[in-house]
């Protein structure tokens, strides 16, 4: 067994039409070449969702592998070359669950020096300790595989991807901007409606309509105040504020009259919103309850994406006390959490990350800023038997796809905390899993 282990996950390579684009292909090839040229006694483990097999809808079964070979010949040749020097192991995730359901994939991948282990979880010995590795879909009700290995045991997430993600890949090229293909980068799924609204407003809406509506949206907050002042005057409680407003607007002449018209229009809009808000709230609440029953929306007590994985890690640590590190992927949120002198690590994703930023004023749609966090984890044994953990990133500039209007209306996002981590893990013999988990400051990607 190798002395050093590298781990990556959630590449999601493949799919219909626009989903074939791999924005990080050059960086992935470079990473594999560096491993090929290293003289380490190392192993590379791809921790699930290497491929987007669910996103292929026009071909079935192992024929999807032929499509991958046709589209990414350079990648597979580099896997073959790297695999000659460094063992490469792949376990299935949910998006490439078919790897676990068809034994033919074992031989097909072996031809490129990739060992496919058709297991939910695997382990490795590093130093004097055990490393637990799983993709993590089994802790997600929407993507849990009910009968692992059964080609027909598909969770709700399978049908969502077949009918939404794949459809988005086929339609993305029709937009004014090729943005719809990035739907697979939107996590959690409950943010998809906001993301769709954002892209419609900032990218697809007619330009004249967008810029004509911006003043109304920007003045929304001021209009709420104007409505309050007007109400105080109308009911005779306090007329002085309304008088001051009128005097200020009179100073600006025709411009003041225009501002007054805009404020009145916004007030009418606000009143209409108030009139329909109650039935809309009742309807939205009922829809959310229905989606939660089908596992397609998070419940109010399921907001922390790491909590269920931390609980799973505690169980693993209790069952196998020599386990020092629990690794998973799936959520696309790179993180490092310490539990009882052990580490729980999420390996993140190589897809775009979309960071929601709300506008400074008004009720304009949020903006989703795109960035890359090409994470990898390196584990190696120290002379004293402990496990040395290094979490790092492959540099890739952010795409800078935001429009001028998006940048003008939103504050510049603060730089992300640096994810690179260097830790030494040597858990004691204690198996007290009741200790509270302590998230490492600045090490969880939001």
JSON list of N, CA, C and O in Angstrom, two decimals, residues 366-401:
[
{"chain": "A", "resi": 366, "resn": "UNK", "atom": "N", "xyz": [-30.65, 38.44, -6.67]},
{"chain": "A", "resi": 366, "resn": "UNK", "atom": "CA", "xyz": [-29.25, 38.30, -6.23]},
{"chain": "A", "resi": 366, "resn": "UNK", "atom": "C", "xyz": [-28.34, 38.03, -7.42]},
{"chain": "A", "resi": 366, "resn": "UNK", "atom": "O", "xyz": [-28.80, 37.65, -8.51]},
{"chain": "A", "resi": 367, "resn": "UNK", "atom": "N", "xyz": [-27.06, 38.23, -7.20]},
{"chain": "A", "resi": 367, "resn": "UNK", "atom": "CA", "xyz": [-26.05, 37.93, -8.22]},
{"chain": "A", "resi": 367, "resn": "UNK", "atom": "C", "xyz": [-25.23, 36.74, -7.73]},
{"chain": "A", "resi": 367, "resn": "UNK", "atom": "O", "xyz": [-24.87, 36.67, -6.55]},
{"chain": "A", "resi": 368, "resn": "UNK", "atom": "N", "xyz": [-24.96, 35.80, -8.62]},
{"chain": "A", "resi": 368, "resn": "UNK", "atom": "CA", "xyz": [-24.16, 34.63, -8.28]},
{"chain": "A", "resi": 368, "resn": "UNK", "atom": "C", "xyz": [-22.78, 34.78, -8.91]},
{"chain": "A", "resi": 368, "resn": "UNK", "atom": "O", "xyz": [-22.61, 34.64, -10.12]},
{"chain": "A", "resi": 369, "resn": "UNK", "atom": "N", "xyz": [-21.80, 35.10, -8.09]},
{"chain": "A", "resi": 369, "resn": "UNK", "atom": "CA", "xyz": [-20.42, 35.28, -8.55]},
{"chain": "A", "resi": 369, "resn": "UNK", "atom": "C", "xyz": [-19.76, 33.91, -8.70]},
{"chain": "A", "resi": 369, "resn": "UNK", "atom": "O", "xyz": [-19.82, 33.07, -7.80]},
{"chain": "A", "resi": 370, "resn": "UNK", "atom": "N", "xyz": [-19.13, 33.70, -9.86]},
{"chain": "A", "resi": 370, "resn": "UNK", "atom": "CA", "xyz": [-18.50, 32.41, -10.16]},
{"chain": "A", "resi": 370, "resn": "UNK", "atom": "C", "xyz": [-17.03, 32.42, -9.76]},
{"chain": "A", "resi": 370, "resn": "UNK", "atom": "O", "xyz": [-16.33, 33.42, -9.92]},
{"chain": "A", "resi": 371, "resn": "UNK", "atom": "N", "xyz": [-16.57, 31.30, -9.25]},
{"chain": "A", "resi": 371, "resn": "UNK", "atom": "CA", "xyz": [-15.16, 31.16, -8.90]},
{"chain": "A", "resi": 371, "resn": "UNK", "atom": "C", "xyz": [-14.78, 29.68, -9.02]},
{"chain": "A", "resi": 371, "resn": "UNK", "atom": "O", "xyz": [-15.65, 28.81, -9.17]},
{"chain": "A", "resi": 372, "resn": "UNK", "atom": "N", "xyz": [-13.49, 29.42, -8.95]},
{"chain": "A", "resi": 372, "resn": "UNK", "atom": "CA", "xyz": [-12.99, 28.04, -8.99]},
{"chain": "A", "resi": 372, "resn": "UNK", "atom": "C", "xyz": [-12.24, 27.74, -7.70]},
{"chain": "A", "resi": 372, "resn": "UNK", "atom": "O", "xyz": [-11.51, 28.59, -7.19]},
{"chain": "A", "resi": 373, "resn": "UNK", "atom": "N", "xyz": [-12.45, 26.51, -7.19]},
{"chain": "A", "resi": 373, "resn": "UNK", "atom": "CA", "xyz": [-11.69, 26.02, -6.04]},
{"chain": "A", "resi": 373, "resn": "UNK", "atom": "C", "xyz": [-11.32, 24.58, -6.35]},
{"chain": "A", "resi": 373, "resn": "UNK", "atom": "O", "xyz": [-12.03, 23.64, -5.96]},
{"chain": "A", "resi": 374, "resn": "UNK", "atom": "N", "xyz": [-10.25, 24.39, -7.08]},
{"chain": "A", "resi": 374, "resn": "UNK", "atom": "CA", "xyz": [-9.85, 23.05, -7.52]},
{"chain": "A", "resi": 374, "resn": "UNK", "atom": "C", "xyz": [-9.08, 22.37, -6.38]},
{"chain": "A", "resi": 374, "resn": "UNK", "atom": "O", "xyz": [-7.87, 22.41, -6.31]},
{"chain": "A", "resi": 375, "resn": "UNK", "atom": "N", "xyz": [-9.84, 21.74, -5.50]},
{"chain": "A", "resi": 375, "resn": "UNK", "atom": "CA", "xyz": [-9.27, 21.22, -4.26]},
{"chain": "A", "resi": 375, "resn": "UNK", "atom": "C", "xyz": [-8.67, 19.83, -4.43]},
{"chain": "A", "resi": 375, "resn": "UNK", "atom": "O", "xyz": [-9.17, 19.01, -5.19]},
{"chain": "A", "resi": 376, "resn": "UNK", "atom": "N", "xyz": [-7.60, 19.59, -3.69]},
{"chain": "A", "resi": 376, "resn": "UNK", "atom": "CA", "xyz": [-7.11, 18.23, -3.54]},
{"chain": "A", "resi": 376, "resn": "UNK", "atom": "C", "xyz": [-6.56, 18.06, -2.13]},
{"chain": "A", "resi": 376, "resn": "UNK", "atom": "O", "xyz": [-6.19, 19.02, -1.46]},
{"chain": "A", "resi": 377, "resn": "UNK", "atom": "N", "xyz": [-6.56, 16.82, -1.68]},
{"chain": "A", "resi": 377, "resn": "UNK", "atom": "CA", "xyz": [-6.08, 16.48, -0.33]},
{"chain": "A", "resi": 377, "resn": "UNK", "atom": "C", "xyz": [-4.93, 15.51, -0.46]},
{"chain": "A", "resi": 377, "resn": "UNK", "atom": "O", "xyz": [-4.98, 14.57, -1.26]},
{"chain": "A", "resi": 378, "resn": "UNK", "atom": "N", "xyz": [-3.89, 15.73, 0.32]},
{"chain": "A", "resi": 378, "resn": "UNK", "atom": "CA", "xyz": [-2.72, 14.84, 0.33]},
{"chain": "A", "resi": 378, "resn": "UNK", "atom": "C", "xyz": [-2.53, 14.32, 1.75]},
{"chain": "A", "resi": 378, "resn": "UNK", "atom": "O", "xyz": [-2.43, 15.09, 2.71]},
{"chain": "A", "resi": 379, "resn": "UNK", "atom": "N", "xyz": [-2.50, 13.00, 1.89]},
{"chain": "A", "resi": 379, "resn": "UNK", "atom": "CA", "xyz": [-2.29, 12.35, 3.18]},
{"chain": "A", "resi": 379, "resn": "UNK", "atom": "C", "xyz": [-1.01, 11.52, 3.11]},
{"chain": "A", "resi": 379, "resn": "UNK", "atom": "O", "xyz": [-0.81, 10.77, 2.15]},
{"chain": "A", "resi": 380, "resn": "UNK", "atom": "N", "xyz": [-0.19, 11.66, 4.11]},
{"chain": "A", "resi": 380, "resn": "UNK", "atom": "CA", "xyz": [1.03, 10.86, 4.15]},
{"chain": "A", "resi": 380, "resn": "UNK", "atom": "C", "xyz": [1.36, 10.51, 5.59]},
{"chain": "A", "resi": 380, "resn": "UNK", "atom": "O", "xyz": [0.95, 11.19, 6.53]},
{"chain": "A", "resi": 381, "resn": "UNK", "atom": "N", "xyz": [2.06, 9.42, 5.78]},
{"chain": "A", "resi": 381, "resn": "UNK", "atom": "CA", "xyz": [2.43, 8.99, 7.12]},
{"chain": "A", "resi": 381, "resn": "UNK", "atom": "C", "xyz": [3.73, 9.63, 7.58]},
{"chain": "A", "resi": 381, "resn": "UNK", "atom": "O", "xyz": [4.70, 9.73, 6.82]},
{"chain": "A", "resi": 382, "resn": "UNK", "atom": "N", "xyz": [3.76, 10.06, 8.84]},
{"chain": "A", "resi": 382, "resn": "UNK", "atom": "CA", "xyz": [4.97, 10.62, 9.44]},
{"chain": "A", "resi": 382, "resn": "UNK", "atom": "C", "xyz": [5.76, 9.51, 10.12]},
{"chain": "A", "resi": 382, "resn": "UNK", "atom": "O", "xyz": [5.27, 8.39, 10.33]},
{"chain": "A", "resi": 383, "resn": "UNK", "atom": "N", "xyz": [6.99, 9.82, 10.47]},
{"chain": "A", "resi": 383, "resn": "UNK", "atom": "CA", "xyz": [7.86, 8.82, 11.11]},
{"chain": "A", "resi": 383, "resn": "UNK", "atom": "C", "xyz": [7.30, 8.31, 12.43]},
{"chain": "A", "resi": 383, "resn": "UNK", "atom": "O", "xyz": [7.55, 7.17, 12.82]},
{"chain": "A", "resi": 384, "resn": "UNK", "atom": "N", "xyz": [6.53, 9.16, 13.13]},
{"chain": "A", "resi": 384, "resn": "UNK", "atom": "CA", "xyz": [5.98, 8.75, 14.42]},
{"chain": "A", "resi": 384, "resn": "UNK", "atom": "C", "xyz": [4.64, 8.02, 14.28]},
{"chain": "A", "resi": 384, "resn": "UNK", "atom": "O", "xyz": [3.98, 7.73, 15.27]},
{"chain": "A", "resi": 385, "resn": "UNK", "atom": "N", "xyz": [4.22, 7.74, 13.04]},
{"chain": "A", "resi": 385, "resn": "UNK", "atom": "CA", "xyz": [2.98, 7.01, 12.82]},
{"chain": "A", "resi": 385, "resn": "UNK", "atom": "C", "xyz": [1.76, 7.88, 12.64]},
{"chain": "A", "resi": 385, "resn": "UNK", "atom": "O", "xyz": [0.68, 7.38, 12.32]},
{"chain": "A", "resi": 386, "resn": "UNK", "atom": "N", "xyz": [1.88, 9.19, 12.86]},
{"chain": "A", "resi": 386, "resn": "UNK", "atom": "CA", "xyz": [0.74, 10.08, 12.68]},
{"chain": "A", "resi": 386, "resn": "UNK", "atom": "C", "xyz": [0.48, 10.31, 11.19]},
{"chain": "A", "resi": 386, "resn": "UNK", "atom": "O", "xyz": [1.29, 9.94, 10.33]},
{"chain": "A", "resi": 387, "resn": "UNK", "atom": "N", "xyz": [-0.65, 10.95, 10.90]},
{"chain": "A", "resi": 387, "resn": "UNK", "atom": "CA", "xyz": [-1.04, 11.23, 9.53]},
{"chain": "A", "resi": 387, "resn": "UNK", "atom": "C", "xyz": [-0.88, 12.73, 9.28]},
{"chain": "A", "resi": 387, "resn": "UNK", "atom": "O", "xyz": [-1.45, 13.55, 10.01]},
{"chain": "A", "resi": 388, "resn": "UNK", "atom": "N", "xyz": [-0.12, 13.07, 8.26]},
{"chain": "A", "resi": 388, "resn": "UNK", "atom": "CA", "xyz": [0.06, 14.46, 7.88]},
{"chain": "A", "resi": 388, "resn": "UNK", "atom": "C", "xyz": [-0.95, 14.78, 6.78]},
{"chain": "A", "resi": 388, "resn": "UNK", "atom": "O", "xyz": [-0.97, 14.10, 5.74]},
{"chain": "A", "resi": 389, "resn": "UNK", "atom": "N", "xyz": [-1.78, 15.78, 7.03]},
{"chain": "A", "resi": 389, "resn": "UNK", "atom": "CA", "xyz": [-2.86, 16.14, 6.11]},
{"chain": "A", "resi": 389, "resn": "UNK", "atom": "C", "xyz": [-2.56, 17.50, 5.49]},
{"chain": "A", "resi": 389, "resn": "UNK", "atom": "O", "xyz": [-2.35, 18.48, 6.21]},
{"chain": "A", "resi": 390, "resn": "UNK", "atom": "N", "xyz": [-2.53, 17.55, 4.18]},
{"chain": "A", "resi": 390, "resn": "UNK", "atom": "CA", "xyz": [-2.37, 18.81, 3.45]},
{"chain": "A", "resi": 390, "resn": "UNK", "atom": "C", "xyz": [-3.55, 18.98, 2.51]},
{"chain": "A", "resi": 390, "resn": "UNK", "atom": "O", "xyz": [-3.78, 18.12, 1.65]},
{"chain": "A", "resi": 391, "resn": "UNK", "atom": "N", "xyz": [-4.30, 20.05, 2.70]},
{"chain": "A", "resi": 391, "resn": "UNK", "atom": "CA", "xyz": [-5.40, 20.39, 1.79]},
{"chain": "A", "resi": 391, "resn": "UNK", "atom": "C", "xyz": [-4.96, 21.60, 0.99]},
{"chain": "A", "resi": 391, "resn": "UNK", "atom": "O", "xyz": [-4.56, 22.62, 1.57]},
{"chain": "A", "resi": 392, "resn": "UNK", "atom": "N", "xyz": [-5.03, 21.52, -0.30]},
{"chain": "A", "resi": 392, "resn": "UNK", "atom": "CA", "xyz": [-4.53, 22.60, -1.14]},
{"chain": "A", "resi": 392, "resn": "UNK", "atom": "C", "xyz": [-5.41, 22.75, -2.36]},
{"chain": "A", "resi": 392, "resn": "UNK", "atom": "O", "xyz": [-6.36, 21.99, -2.57]},
{"chain": "A", "resi": 393, "resn": "UNK", "atom": "N", "xyz": [-5.09, 23.75, -3.18]},
{"chain": "A", "resi": 393, "resn": "UNK", "atom": "CA", "xyz": [-5.86, 24.01, -4.40]},
{"chain": "A", "resi": 393, "resn": "UNK", "atom": "C", "xyz": [-4.92, 24.15, -5.59]},
{"chain": "A", "resi": 393, "resn": "UNK", "atom": "O", "xyz": [-3.77, 24.56, -5.44]},
{"chain": "A", "resi": 394, "resn": "UNK", "atom": "N", "xyz": [-5.43, 23.78, -6.75]},
{"chain": "A", "resi": 394, "resn": "UNK", "atom": "CA", "xyz": [-4.74, 24.05, -8.01]},
{"chain": "A", "resi": 394, "resn": "UNK", "atom": "C", "xyz": [-5.21, 25.42, -8.47]},
{"chain": "A", "resi": 394, "resn": "UNK", "atom": "O", "xyz": [-6.42, 25.68, -8.59]},
{"chain": "A", "resi": 395, "resn": "UNK", "atom": "N", "xyz": [-4.28, 26.32, -8.71]},
{"chain": "A", "resi": 395, "resn": "UNK", "atom": "CA", "xyz": [-4.64, 27.69, -9.08]},
{"chain": "A", "resi": 395, "resn": "UNK", "atom": "C", "xyz": [-5.39, 27.74, -10.40]},
{"chain": "A", "resi": 395, "resn": "UNK", "atom": "O", "xyz": [-4.99, 27.12, -11.39]},
{"chain": "A", "resi": 396, "resn": "UNK", "atom": "N", "xyz": [-6.49, 28.48, -10.39]},
{"chain": "A", "resi": 396, "resn": "UNK", "atom": "CA", "xyz": [-7.24, 28.76, -11.62]},
{"chain": "A", "resi": 396, "resn": "UNK", "atom": "C", "xyz": [-7.96, 30.09, -11.42]},
{"chain": "A", "resi": 396, "resn": "UNK", "atom": "O", "xyz": [-8.72, 30.24, -10.45]},
{"chain": "A", "resi": 397, "resn": "UNK", "atom": "N", "xyz": [-7.74, 31.07, -12.30]},
{"chain": "A", "resi": 397, "resn": "UNK", "atom": "CA", "xyz": [-8.39, 32.37, -12.13]},
{"chain": "A", "resi": 397, "resn": "UNK", "atom": "C", "xyz": [-9.91, 32.24, -12.20]},
{"chain": "A", "resi": 397, "resn": "UNK", "atom": "O", "xyz": [-10.45, 31.39, -12.91]},
{"chain": "A", "resi": 398, "resn": "UNK", "atom": "N", "xyz": [-10.58, 33.09, -11.45]},
{"chain": "A", "resi": 398, "resn": "UNK", "atom": "CA", "xyz": [-12.03, 33.14, -11.53]},
{"chain": "A", "resi": 398, "resn": "UNK", "atom": "C", "xyz": [-12.46, 33.57, -12.93]},
{"chain": "A", "resi": 398, "resn": "UNK", "atom": "O", "xyz": [-11.77, 34.36, -13.58]},
{"chain": "A", "resi": 399, "resn": "UNK", "atom": "N", "xyz": [-13.59, 33.08, -13.43]},
{"chain": "A", "resi": 399, "resn": "UNK", "atom": "CA", "xyz": [-13.97, 33.37, -14.82]},
{"chain": "A", "resi": 399, "resn": "UNK", "atom": "C", "xyz": [-14.35, 34.81, -15.08]},
{"chain": "A", "resi": 399, "resn": "UNK", "atom": "O", "xyz": [-14.29, 35.26, -16.23]},
{"chain": "A", "resi": 400, "resn": "UNK", "atom": "N", "xyz": [-14.76, 35.57, -14.06]},
{"chain": "A", "resi": 400, "resn": "UNK", "atom": "CA", "xyz": [-15.11, 36.97, -14.28]},
{"chain": "A", "resi": 400, "resn": "UNK", "atom": "C", "xyz": [-16.25, 37.15, -15.26]},
{"chain": "A", "resi": 400, "resn": "UNK", "atom": "O", "xyz": [-16.21, 38.01, -16.14]},
{"chain": "A", "resi": 401, "resn": "UNK", "atom": "N", "xyz": [-17.32, 36.36, -15.11]},
{"chain": "A", "resi": 401, "resn": "UNK", "atom": "CA", "xyz": [-18.43, 36.37, -16.06]},
{"chain": "A", "resi": 401, "resn": "UNK", "atom": "C", "xyz": [-19.51, 37.39, -15.71]},
{"chain": "A", "resi": 401, "resn": "UNK", "atom": "O", "xyz": [-20.48, 37.54, -16.46]}
]
